[in-house]
Amino acid sequence: MTIDDFCAAMGFGAAEKHLLEEIWDEAVKTAPADVPAFMTMDFCRNYYPMTGGDLKHLTRMEEVCRIVEQTPEAALYAWILHYGLFLRGAQANLRNLPLPSGVFGENAGIFQLMVAVSAIPLIEKTLERMKIPHSYALDIAKWIGGTIGLFETGNNGIPGHTLQQTSWIRNYIDGRLFRIGRFEFLMHEYPLWMPAVYRNRKDGSLMVLCRDGWRFLPDGCRPKRGTPDSEVVVTRLKIIDNHVTGTPVTPRGEVLLGRKVTIDLADWEALCNPWELTPSIHIPAGGGMKPELTKASLIEAKEFFRKYFKQDIRMFICHSWILNPDWESELPDSNLAKFMREGYMTPGLESDGRDGVFFVFGRTDNDDPLTYPAVTSIQKAFHRILKSGRRLRSGAVLFLTDKLDRFGTQYYRNQGGTL
């Protein structure tokens, strides 16, 4: 089978062929002689229930299995996705391949869901090797189940899973991402998208300063990506003679562009060493962000990394559209806003102004989000923001692990400080 024959059978054009060419030869060489095991009903009945997805979708999976068994190109495509996204050393860039609706019809998303489920045994092996209990694999599998509803939102109620999310699963397989209670935690060193954080050695107050070269509009908001330098204010962070000078950020995430603060490192300790493990929080779909659940997740995660990685984590961080500062006014009583008030908020990254559209509307096109149906409270809040002329944006937040016992008291906003 040539790649041209394959693309013709799958209904793929030149753009799809170009994406597949990078891994075509190696995928074909490693492909099983028969239908991949994960494209059989025995596999689906064994592993799909672990996701928590609706069991009625097994009927759709039976139809997918029938098509794969009768269509060599479909069987090969299943392997290409599994191999390229989960097994290959350098993950292949396959996330923009279109739904194979020409082959699977309304079950094209179910086909992609079955590929996602094929990762579960790989995740189990990873956790077994790391001597982490199997219960964490079950928690991870539920993330896959949570993607079904998002696909339904963007596809007129038809169930499935999108490749834009499948690539995320590789983090679980590589042992970098773990579901711990309500949240997921991605392992990495302190990132450039977080500010410089210092704590006073005597009274414990915090000083949070913008990084050098961060760009803001005069009102303190991040500009749209690509905004000319002539229209923005650029912050500077300087360290000289054991003193640090920079632009401060309040616990509400407000950037005080008109102020410069200088601190003496004899009196302040840095809490953001660039080599230090600082897991970032990721928030799976499914709701349930009640304060007691979010607090429990953070506390359990602190112990998780101490027990299984022999690491004392000093800080958890998060960057997300879920932390849009506008939620405090648009959805003041929501669990999202409550979560933000419990951490030290900081600015989000520059963006295209569509932050969160995919996760709220399930759409990946570039249409005006105001044309999408607004049913849920957060969809309606998105519409209100856009109608007001504001852009959709992200925010960031940090939680010091030695202050998790204060979660629920708005500790960072109430501690006073030096600003």
CSV table of C-alpha atoms in Angstrom, one decimal:
chain,number,residue,atom,x,y,z
A,1,MET,CA,0.0,0.0,0.0
A,2,THR,CA,1.4,3.4,-1.0
A,3,ILE,CA,0.8,6.6,0.9
A,4,ASP,CA,-1.2,7.9,-2.0
A,5,ASP,CA,-3.4,4.8,-2.1
A,6,PHE,CA,-3.9,5.2,1.7
A,7,CYS,CA,-4.9,8.8,1.5
A,8,ALA,CA,-7.3,8.2,-1.3
A,9,ALA,CA,-9.0,5.5,0.6
A,10,MET,CA,-9.2,7.6,3.8
A,11,GLY,CA,-10.4,10.7,1.9
A,12,PHE,CA,-7.2,12.7,2.8
A,13,GLY,CA,-5.7,15.4,0.6
A,14,ALA,CA,-2.3,16.9,0.1
A,15,ALA,CA,-2.2,18.6,3.5
A,16,GLU,CA,-2.9,15.3,5.3
A,17,LYS,CA,-0.4,13.4,3.2
A,18,HIS,CA,2.3,16.0,4.2
A,19,LEU,CA,1.6,15.4,7.9
A,20,LEU,CA,1.7,11.6,7.5
A,21,GLU,CA,4.9,11.5,5.3
A,22,GLU,CA,7.2,12.1,8.3
A,23,ILE,CA,6.2,8.8,10.0
A,24,TRP,CA,4.8,6.7,7.1
A,25,ASP,CA,7.7,4.4,6.5
A,26,GLU,CA,8.4,3.6,10.2
A,27,ALA,CA,4.6,3.2,11.0
A,28,VAL,CA,4.1,0.8,8.1
A,29,LYS,CA,7.2,-1.3,9.2
A,30,THR,CA,5.9,-1.6,12.8
A,31,ALA,CA,2.3,-2.2,12.0
A,32,PRO,CA,0.8,-5.5,13.1
A,33,ALA,CA,-0.1,-8.0,10.4
A,34,ASP,CA,-3.7,-8.1,11.6
A,35,VAL,CA,-6.1,-5.6,13.1
A,36,PRO,CA,-4.5,-3.8,16.1
A,37,ALA,CA,-5.6,-5.4,19.3
A,38,PHE,CA,-7.1,-2.1,20.6
A,39,MET,CA,-9.5,-2.1,17.6
A,40,THR,CA,-11.3,-5.2,18.9
A,41,MET,CA,-14.4,-5.4,21.1
A,42,ASP,CA,-12.6,-7.6,23.7
A,43,PHE,CA,-10.2,-4.7,24.2
A,44,CYS,CA,-13.0,-2.1,24.3
A,45,ARG,CA,-15.1,-4.0,26.8
A,46,ASN,CA,-12.0,-4.4,29.0
A,47,TYR,CA,-10.6,-0.8,28.9
A,48,TYR,CA,-13.3,1.6,27.8
A,49,PRO,CA,-15.4,1.3,31.1
A,50,MET,CA,-12.3,2.6,33.0
A,51,THR,CA,-12.9,6.0,31.4
A,52,GLY,CA,-16.2,6.4,33.0
A,53,GLY,CA,-17.8,7.1,29.6
A,54,ASP,CA,-21.3,6.1,28.8
A,55,LEU,CA,-21.4,2.3,28.1
A,56,LYS,CA,-24.0,2.8,25.3
A,57,HIS,CA,-21.1,4.0,23.1
A,58,LEU,CA,-19.9,0.4,23.0
A,59,THR,CA,-22.5,-0.2,20.3
A,60,ARG,CA,-20.9,2.4,18.2
A,61,MET,CA,-17.5,0.8,18.8
A,62,GLU,CA,-18.8,-2.4,17.5
A,63,GLU,CA,-19.5,-0.7,14.2
A,64,VAL,CA,-16.1,0.8,14.1
A,65,CYS,CA,-14.5,-2.6,14.8
A,66,ARG,CA,-16.5,-4.0,11.9
A,67,ILE,CA,-15.2,-1.3,9.5
A,68,VAL,CA,-11.6,-1.6,10.7
A,69,GLU,CA,-11.7,-5.4,10.2
A,70,GLN,CA,-13.0,-5.0,6.6
A,71,THR,CA,-10.9,-2.0,5.6
A,72,PRO,CA,-7.1,-2.4,5.7
A,73,GLU,CA,-6.5,1.3,5.4
A,74,ALA,CA,-8.6,2.0,8.5
A,75,ALA,CA,-6.7,-0.6,10.4
A,76,LEU,CA,-3.4,1.0,9.3
A,77,TYR,CA,-4.7,4.4,10.2
A,78,ALA,CA,-5.5,3.3,13.8
A,79,TRP,CA,-1.9,2.0,14.1
A,80,ILE,CA,-0.4,5.2,12.6
A,81,LEU,CA,-2.2,7.3,15.3
A,82,HIS,CA,-1.4,4.9,18.1
A,83,TYR,CA,2.3,4.6,17.1
A,84,GLY,CA,2.8,8.3,16.2
A,85,LEU,CA,1.1,9.7,19.3
A,86,PHE,CA,2.0,7.1,22.0
A,87,LEU,CA,5.0,5.0,21.0
A,88,ARG,CA,7.3,7.0,18.8
A,89,GLY,CA,10.3,8.6,20.5
A,90,ALA,CA,9.5,12.1,19.1
A,91,GLN,CA,5.7,12.4,19.1
A,92,ALA,CA,4.4,12.9,15.5
A,93,ASN,CA,2.5,16.0,14.6
A,94,LEU,CA,-0.9,14.4,13.9
A,95,ARG,CA,-3.2,16.5,15.9
A,96,ASN,CA,-4.5,18.5,12.9
A,97,LEU,CA,-5.6,15.5,10.9
A,98,PRO,CA,-9.3,15.7,10.1
A,99,LEU,CA,-12.1,13.4,11.3
A,100,PRO,CA,-12.1,10.3,9.0
A,101,SER,CA,-15.8,10.8,8.4
A,102,GLY,CA,-15.6,9.4,4.8
A,103,VAL,CA,-14.8,6.0,6.3
A,104,PHE,CA,-16.6,5.9,9.7
A,105,GLY,CA,-19.4,8.4,9.2
A,106,GLU,CA,-20.9,9.6,12.4
A,107,ASN,CA,-18.6,7.2,14.3
A,108,ALA,CA,-15.4,9.0,13.2
A,109,GLY,CA,-15.1,10.6,16.7
A,110,ILE,CA,-15.7,7.2,18.3
A,111,PHE,CA,-12.8,5.8,16.2
A,112,GLN,CA,-10.5,8.5,17.6
A,113,LEU,CA,-11.9,7.8,21.1
A,114,MET,CA,-10.8,4.1,20.7
A,115,VAL,CA,-7.3,5.3,19.7
A,116,ALA,CA,-7.2,7.4,22.9
A,117,VAL,CA,-8.4,4.4,25.0
A,118,SER,CA,-5.5,2.3,23.5
A,119,ALA,CA,-3.1,4.4,25.7
A,120,ILE,CA,-4.5,3.0,29.0
A,121,PRO,CA,-2.3,-0.2,29.0
A,122,LEU,CA,0.7,1.9,28.3
A,123,ILE,CA,-0.2,4.2,31.2
A,124,GLU,CA,-0.6,1.2,33.5
A,125,LYS,CA,2.8,0.0,32.6
A,126,THR,CA,4.3,3.4,33.3
A,127,LEU,CA,2.8,3.6,36.8
A,128,GLU,CA,3.8,0.0,37.5
A,129,ARG,CA,7.4,0.7,36.6
A,130,MET,CA,7.3,3.8,38.8
A,131,LYS,CA,5.7,1.8,41.7
A,132,ILE,CA,2.7,4.1,41.8
A,133,PRO,CA,-0.6,2.5,42.7
A,134,HIS,CA,-2.9,1.4,39.9
A,135,SER,CA,-5.7,3.6,41.3
A,136,TYR,CA,-3.9,6.6,39.8
A,137,ALA,CA,-4.2,4.9,36.3
A,138,LEU,CA,-7.9,4.6,36.9
A,139,ASP,CA,-8.1,8.3,37.7
A,140,ILE,CA,-6.1,9.2,34.6
A,141,ALA,CA,-8.4,7.1,32.4
A,142,LYS,CA,-11.3,9.2,33.5
A,143,TRP,CA,-9.7,12.2,31.7
A,144,ILE,CA,-10.4,10.4,28.4
A,145,GLY,CA,-14.0,9.9,29.4
A,146,GLY,CA,-14.2,13.6,30.1
A,147,THR,CA,-13.3,14.5,26.6
A,148,ILE,CA,-16.4,12.8,25.2
A,149,GLY,CA,-18.8,15.6,26.4
A,150,LEU,CA,-16.6,18.3,24.9
A,151,PHE,CA,-16.6,16.5,21.5
A,152,GLU,CA,-20.4,16.3,21.7
A,153,THR,CA,-20.7,20.0,22.4
A,154,GLY,CA,-18.9,20.8,19.2
A,155,ASN,CA,-20.4,18.1,17.1
A,156,ASN,CA,-24.2,18.4,17.5
A,157,GLY,CA,-24.4,15.9,20.3
A,158,ILE,CA,-22.5,13.1,18.5
A,159,PRO,CA,-20.0,11.4,20.9
A,160,GLY,CA,-16.3,11.0,20.2
A,161,HIS,CA,-12.9,12.4,20.9
A,162,THR,CA,-10.7,14.9,19.1
A,163,LEU,CA,-7.1,14.5,18.1
A,164,GLN,CA,-6.4,17.9,19.4
A,165,GLN,CA,-6.6,16.3,22.9
A,166,THR,CA,-5.1,12.9,22.1
A,167,SER,CA,-1.6,14.3,22.0
A,168,TRP,CA,-1.9,15.3,25.7
A,169,ILE,CA,-2.1,11.7,26.7
A,170,ARG,CA,1.6,11.2,25.9
A,171,ASN,CA,2.4,13.1,29.1
A,172,TYR,CA,0.7,10.3,31.1
A,173,ILE,CA,2.6,7.6,29.2
A,174,ASP,CA,5.9,9.4,29.7
A,175,GLY,CA,5.3,9.6,33.5
A,176,ARG,CA,5.1,13.4,33.6
A,177,LEU,CA,1.4,14.0,34.3
A,178,PHE,CA,-0.7,12.6,37.1
A,179,ARG,CA,-4.3,12.9,38.1
A,180,ILE,CA,-4.4,13.5,41.8
A,181,GLY,CA,-8.0,14.1,43.1
A,182,ARG,CA,-9.7,16.9,41.2
A,183,PHE,CA,-6.6,18.2,39.4
A,184,GLU,CA,-3.8,16.9,37.2
A,185,PHE,CA,-0.2,17.9,37.9
A,186,LEU,CA,2.4,18.2,35.1
A,187,MET,CA,6.0,17.9,36.2
A,188,HIS,CA,8.4,20.5,35.0
A,189,GLU,CA,10.8,23.1,36.3
A,190,TYR,CA,9.8,26.7,37.1
A,191,PRO,CA,8.6,28.1,33.8
A,192,LEU,CA,9.2,31.5,32.1
A,193,TRP,CA,5.5,32.3,32.1
A,194,MET,CA,5.5,32.7,35.9
A,195,PRO,CA,6.8,35.8,37.7
A,196,ALA,CA,9.7,36.2,40.1
A,197,VAL,CA,8.5,35.3,43.6
A,198,TYR,CA,10.3,36.4,46.8
A,199,ARG,CA,9.3,35.9,50.5
A,200,ASN,CA,10.4,38.1,53.4
A,201,ARG,CA,12.6,36.1,55.7
A,202,LYS,CA,11.1,37.8,58.8
A,203,ASP,CA,7.3,38.3,58.3
A,204,GLY,CA,6.7,35.8,55.4
A,205,SER,CA,5.1,38.4,53.2
A,206,LEU,CA,5.4,38.0,49.4
A,207,MET,CA,6.9,40.2,46.7
A,208,VAL,CA,5.9,39.1,43.2
A,209,LEU,CA,7.6,40.9,40.3
A,210,CYS,CA,7.1,40.8,36.6
A,211,ARG,CA,9.8,39.1,34.5
A,212,ASP,CA,12.2,41.1,32.4
A,213,GLY,CA,10.7,41.8,29.0
A,214,TRP,CA,7.0,41.1,29.8
A,215,ARG,CA,4.7,43.3,27.6
A,216,PHE,CA,1.6,45.0,28.8
A,217,LEU,CA,-1.0,47.5,27.5
A,218,PRO,CA,-1.1,50.8,29.5
A,219,ASP,CA,-4.1,49.5,31.5
A,220,GLY,CA,-2.0,46.5,32.8
A,221,CYS,CA,-3.6,43.9,30.6
A,222,ARG,CA,-1.6,41.6,28.3
A,223,PRO,CA,-1.7,42.7,24.7
A,224,LYS,CA,-2.9,40.6,21.8
A,225,ARG,CA,-0.2,38.5,20.4
A,226,GLY,CA,1.7,40.5,17.7
A,227,THR,CA,0.9,44.0,19.1
A,228,PRO,CA,3.7,46.3,18.1
A,229,ASP,CA,6.2,47.3,20.7
A,230,SER,CA,5.3,51.0,20.2
A,231,GLU,CA,1.8,50.2,21.8
A,232,VAL,CA,3.0,48.4,24.9
A,233,VAL,CA,4.9,48.9,28.1
A,234,VAL,CA,7.8,46.6,28.7
A,235,THR,CA,8.7,45.6,32.3
A,236,ARG,CA,12.3,45.2,33.5
A,237,LEU,CA,13.7,43.0,36.3
A,238,LYS,CA,17.2,43.9,37.4
A,239,ILE,CA,19.5,42.3,40.0
A,240,ILE,CA,22.5,44.2,41.0
A,241,ASP,CA,24.5,44.5,44.3
A,242,ASN,CA,22.3,41.8,45.9
A,243,HIS,CA,19.2,44.0,45.2
A,244,VAL,CA,16.2,43.2,42.9
A,245,THR,CA,14.2,45.9,41.2
A,246,GLY,CA,11.0,45.2,39.3
A,247,THR,CA,7.3,45.9,38.6
A,248,PRO,CA,5.1,44.4,41.3
A,249,VAL,CA,2.0,42.3,40.9
A,250,THR,CA,-0.8,42.3,43.6
A,251,PRO,CA,-2.4,39.1,44.8
A,252,ARG,CA,-5.4,39.9,42.5
A,253,GLY,CA,-3.1,39.7,39.5
A,254,GLU,CA,-3.0,43.5,39.0
A,255,VAL,CA,0.3,44.8,37.5
A,256,LEU,CA,1.4,48.1,39.0
A,257,LEU,CA,3.0,49.5,35.9
A,258,GLY,CA,3.6,52.9,37.5
A,259,ARG,CA,5.6,51.4,40.4
A,260,LYS,CA,9.1,50.1,40.8
A,261,VAL,CA,10.0,48.1,43.9
A,262,THR,CA,13.5,47.3,45.1
A,263,ILE,CA,14.2,44.5,47.7
A,264,ASP,CA,17.4,43.4,49.4
A,265,LEU,CA,18.1,39.7,49.0
A,266,ALA,CA,19.5,39.7,52.5
A,267,ASP,CA,15.9,40.2,53.6
A,268,TRP,CA,14.1,38.2,50.9
A,269,GLU,CA,14.5,34.6,49.7
A,270,ALA,CA,13.7,33.6,46.1
A,271,LEU,CA,10.9,30.9,45.8
A,272,CYS,CA,11.3,30.2,42.1
A,273,ASN,CA,14.7,28.6,41.4
A,274,PRO,CA,14.7,27.8,37.7
A,275,TRP,CA,15.9,24.3,38.2
A,276,GLU,CA,13.3,23.4,40.9
A,277,LEU,CA,10.4,21.0,40.3
A,278,THR,CA,7.3,23.1,40.2
A,279,PRO,CA,4.3,21.1,39.0
A,280,SER,CA,1.6,23.0,37.1
A,281,ILE,CA,-2.1,22.3,37.8
A,282,HIS,CA,-4.3,21.3,34.9
A,283,ILE,CA,-8.0,21.1,35.3
A,284,PRO,CA,-9.8,18.2,33.6
A,285,ALA,CA,-13.4,18.5,32.4
A,286,GLY,CA,-16.2,17.4,34.6
A,287,GLY,CA,-17.1,20.3,36.9
A,288,GLY,CA,-16.9,19.6,40.6
A,289,MET,CA,-14.4,22.3,41.4
A,290,LYS,CA,-15.8,22.8,44.9
A,291,PRO,CA,-13.3,24.4,47.3
A,292,GLU,CA,-13.1,21.4,49.5
A,293,LEU,CA,-12.2,19.2,46.5
A,294,THR,CA,-9.6,21.6,45.1
A,295,LYS,CA,-7.9,21.9,48.5
A,296,ALA,CA,-7.8,18.2,49.0
A,297,SER,CA,-6.3,17.7,45.6
A,298,LEU,CA,-3.5,20.2,46.4
A,299,ILE,CA,-2.7,18.6,49.8
A,300,GLU,CA,-2.7,15.1,48.3
A,301,ALA,CA,-0.4,16.2,45.5
A,302,LYS,CA,2.1,17.6,47.9
A,303,GLU,CA,2.3,14.2,49.7
A,304,PHE,CA,2.3,12.4,46.3
A,305,PHE,CA,5.5,14.0,45.1
A,306,ARG,CA,7.1,13.6,48.4
A,307,LYS,CA,6.2,9.9,48.6
A,308,TYR,CA,6.8,8.7,45.0
A,309,PHE,CA,9.5,11.2,43.8
A,310,LYS,CA,11.2,12.1,47.0
A,311,GLN,CA,10.6,15.8,46.3
A,312,ASP,CA,9.4,18.5,48.6
A,313,ILE,CA,7.3,20.8,46.4
A,314,ARG,CA,7.4,24.5,47.5
A,315,MET,CA,4.9,25.8,45.0
A,316,PHE,CA,2.1,24.7,42.6
A,317,ILE,CA,1.3,26.9,39.7
A,318,CYS,CA,-1.4,27.1,37.0
A,319,HIS,CA,-1.9,29.0,33.7
A,320,SER,CA,-5.3,28.6,32.1
A,321,TRP,CA,-8.2,30.3,30.4
A,322,ILE,CA,-10.1,29.1,33.5
A,323,LEU,CA,-8.2,31.8,35.4
A,324,ASN,CA,-9.5,34.6,33.2
A,325,PRO,CA,-9.6,37.7,35.6
A,326,ASP,CA,-13.0,38.6,34.2
A,327,TRP,CA,-14.6,35.6,36.0
A,328,GLU,CA,-14.5,37.6,39.3
A,329,SER,CA,-17.0,40.1,37.8
A,330,GLU,CA,-18.8,37.9,35.3
A,331,LEU,CA,-19.2,34.7,37.5
A,332,PRO,CA,-18.4,36.0,41.0
A,333,ASP,CA,-20.1,33.1,42.9
A,334,SER,CA,-18.7,30.4,40.7
A,335,ASN,CA,-16.2,27.8,41.8
A,336,LEU,CA,-13.8,29.2,39.2
A,337,ALA,CA,-13.8,32.6,40.9
A,338,LYS,CA,-13.5,31.1,44.4
A,339,PHE,CA,-10.5,29.1,43.3
A,340,MET,CA,-8.8,32.2,41.9
A,341,ARG,CA,-9.3,34.1,45.2
A,342,GLU,CA,-7.5,31.3,47.1
A,343,GLY,CA,-4.2,31.7,45.2
A,344,TYR,CA,-1.9,34.5,44.3
A,345,MET,CA,-3.0,35.6,40.9
A,346,THR,CA,-0.5,36.7,38.2
A,347,PRO,CA,-0.8,37.8,34.5
A,348,GLY,CA,-1.4,35.3,31.8
A,349,LEU,CA,0.4,35.1,28.5
A,350,GLU,CA,-0.2,37.1,25.4
A,351,SER,CA,-2.7,35.4,23.2
A,352,ASP,CA,-5.0,35.7,20.2
A,353,GLY,CA,-8.0,36.7,22.3
A,354,ARG,CA,-9.8,33.4,21.9
A,355,ASP,CA,-8.5,31.7,25.1
A,356,GLY,CA,-10.8,28.8,26.1
A,357,VAL,CA,-13.1,28.8,23.1
A,358,PHE,CA,-12.3,25.2,22.3
A,359,PHE,CA,-12.8,24.0,25.9
A,360,VAL,CA,-16.1,25.8,26.3
A,361,PHE,CA,-17.7,25.4,22.8
A,362,GLY,CA,-15.8,22.3,21.5
A,363,ARG,CA,-15.0,24.1,18.3
A,364,THR,CA,-11.6,24.4,16.6
A,365,ASP,CA,-12.6,26.6,13.7
A,366,ASN,CA,-11.9,30.3,13.5
A,367,ASP,CA,-15.6,31.4,13.4
A,368,ASP,CA,-16.8,34.2,15.6
A,369,PRO,CA,-17.6,32.6,19.0
A,370,LEU,CA,-20.7,34.8,19.2
A,371,THR,CA,-22.2,32.6,16.5
A,372,TYR,CA,-21.9,29.5,18.8
A,373,PRO,CA,-24.9,28.5,20.9
A,374,ALA,CA,-24.6,29.8,24.5
A,375,VAL,CA,-26.4,27.4,26.9
A,376,THR,CA,-24.2,27.0,30.0
A,377,SER,CA,-23.4,29.8,32.4
A,378,ILE,CA,-19.8,30.0,31.2
A,379,GLN,CA,-20.7,30.0,27.5
A,380,LYS,CA,-23.0,32.9,28.3
A,381,ALA,CA,-20.2,34.7,30.2
A,382,PHE,CA,-18.0,34.2,27.1
A,383,HIS,CA,-20.6,36.0,25.0
A,384,ARG,CA,-21.0,38.8,27.5
A,385,ILE,CA,-17.2,39.4,27.5
A,386,LEU,CA,-17.1,39.4,23.7
A,387,LYS,CA,-20.1,41.6,23.3
A,388,SER,CA,-18.5,44.2,25.6
A,389,GLY,CA,-15.6,44.4,23.3
A,390,ARG,CA,-13.2,42.7,25.6
A,391,ARG,CA,-10.9,39.8,24.5
A,392,LEU,CA,-11.0,36.3,26.0
A,393,ARG,CA,-7.8,35.9,28.0
A,394,SER,CA,-6.0,33.7,30.5
A,395,GLY,CA,-4.5,34.1,33.9
A,396,ALA,CA,-2.1,32.4,36.2
A,397,VAL,CA,-2.0,31.6,39.9
A,398,LEU,CA,0.4,30.2,42.5
A,399,PHE,CA,-0.1,28.3,45.7
A,400,LEU,CA,2.7,27.9,48.3
A,401,THR,CA,2.5,24.4,49.7
A,402,ASP,CA,3.3,25.5,53.2
A,403,LYS,CA,0.2,27.6,53.2
A,404,LEU,CA,-2.3,25.0,51.9
A,405,ASP,CA,-3.8,24.8,55.4
A,406,ARG,CA,-4.9,28.4,54.8
A,407,PHE,CA,-6.9,27.5,51.7
A,408,GLY,CA,-10.4,28.8,52.2
A,409,THR,CA,-9.3,32.0,53.9
A,410,GLN,CA,-8.2,34.0,50.9
A,411,TYR,CA,-4.8,34.0,52.6
A,412,TYR,CA,-2.9,35.9,49.9
A,413,ARG,CA,-5.4,38.7,49.6
A,414,ASN,CA,-5.7,39.1,53.3
A,415,GLN,CA,-2.1,38.8,54.4
A,416,GLY,CA,-1.4,42.5,53.8
A,417,GLY,CA,2.1,42.7,52.4
A,418,THR,CA,4.5,45.4,51.3
A,419,LEU,CA,2.8,46.8,48.2
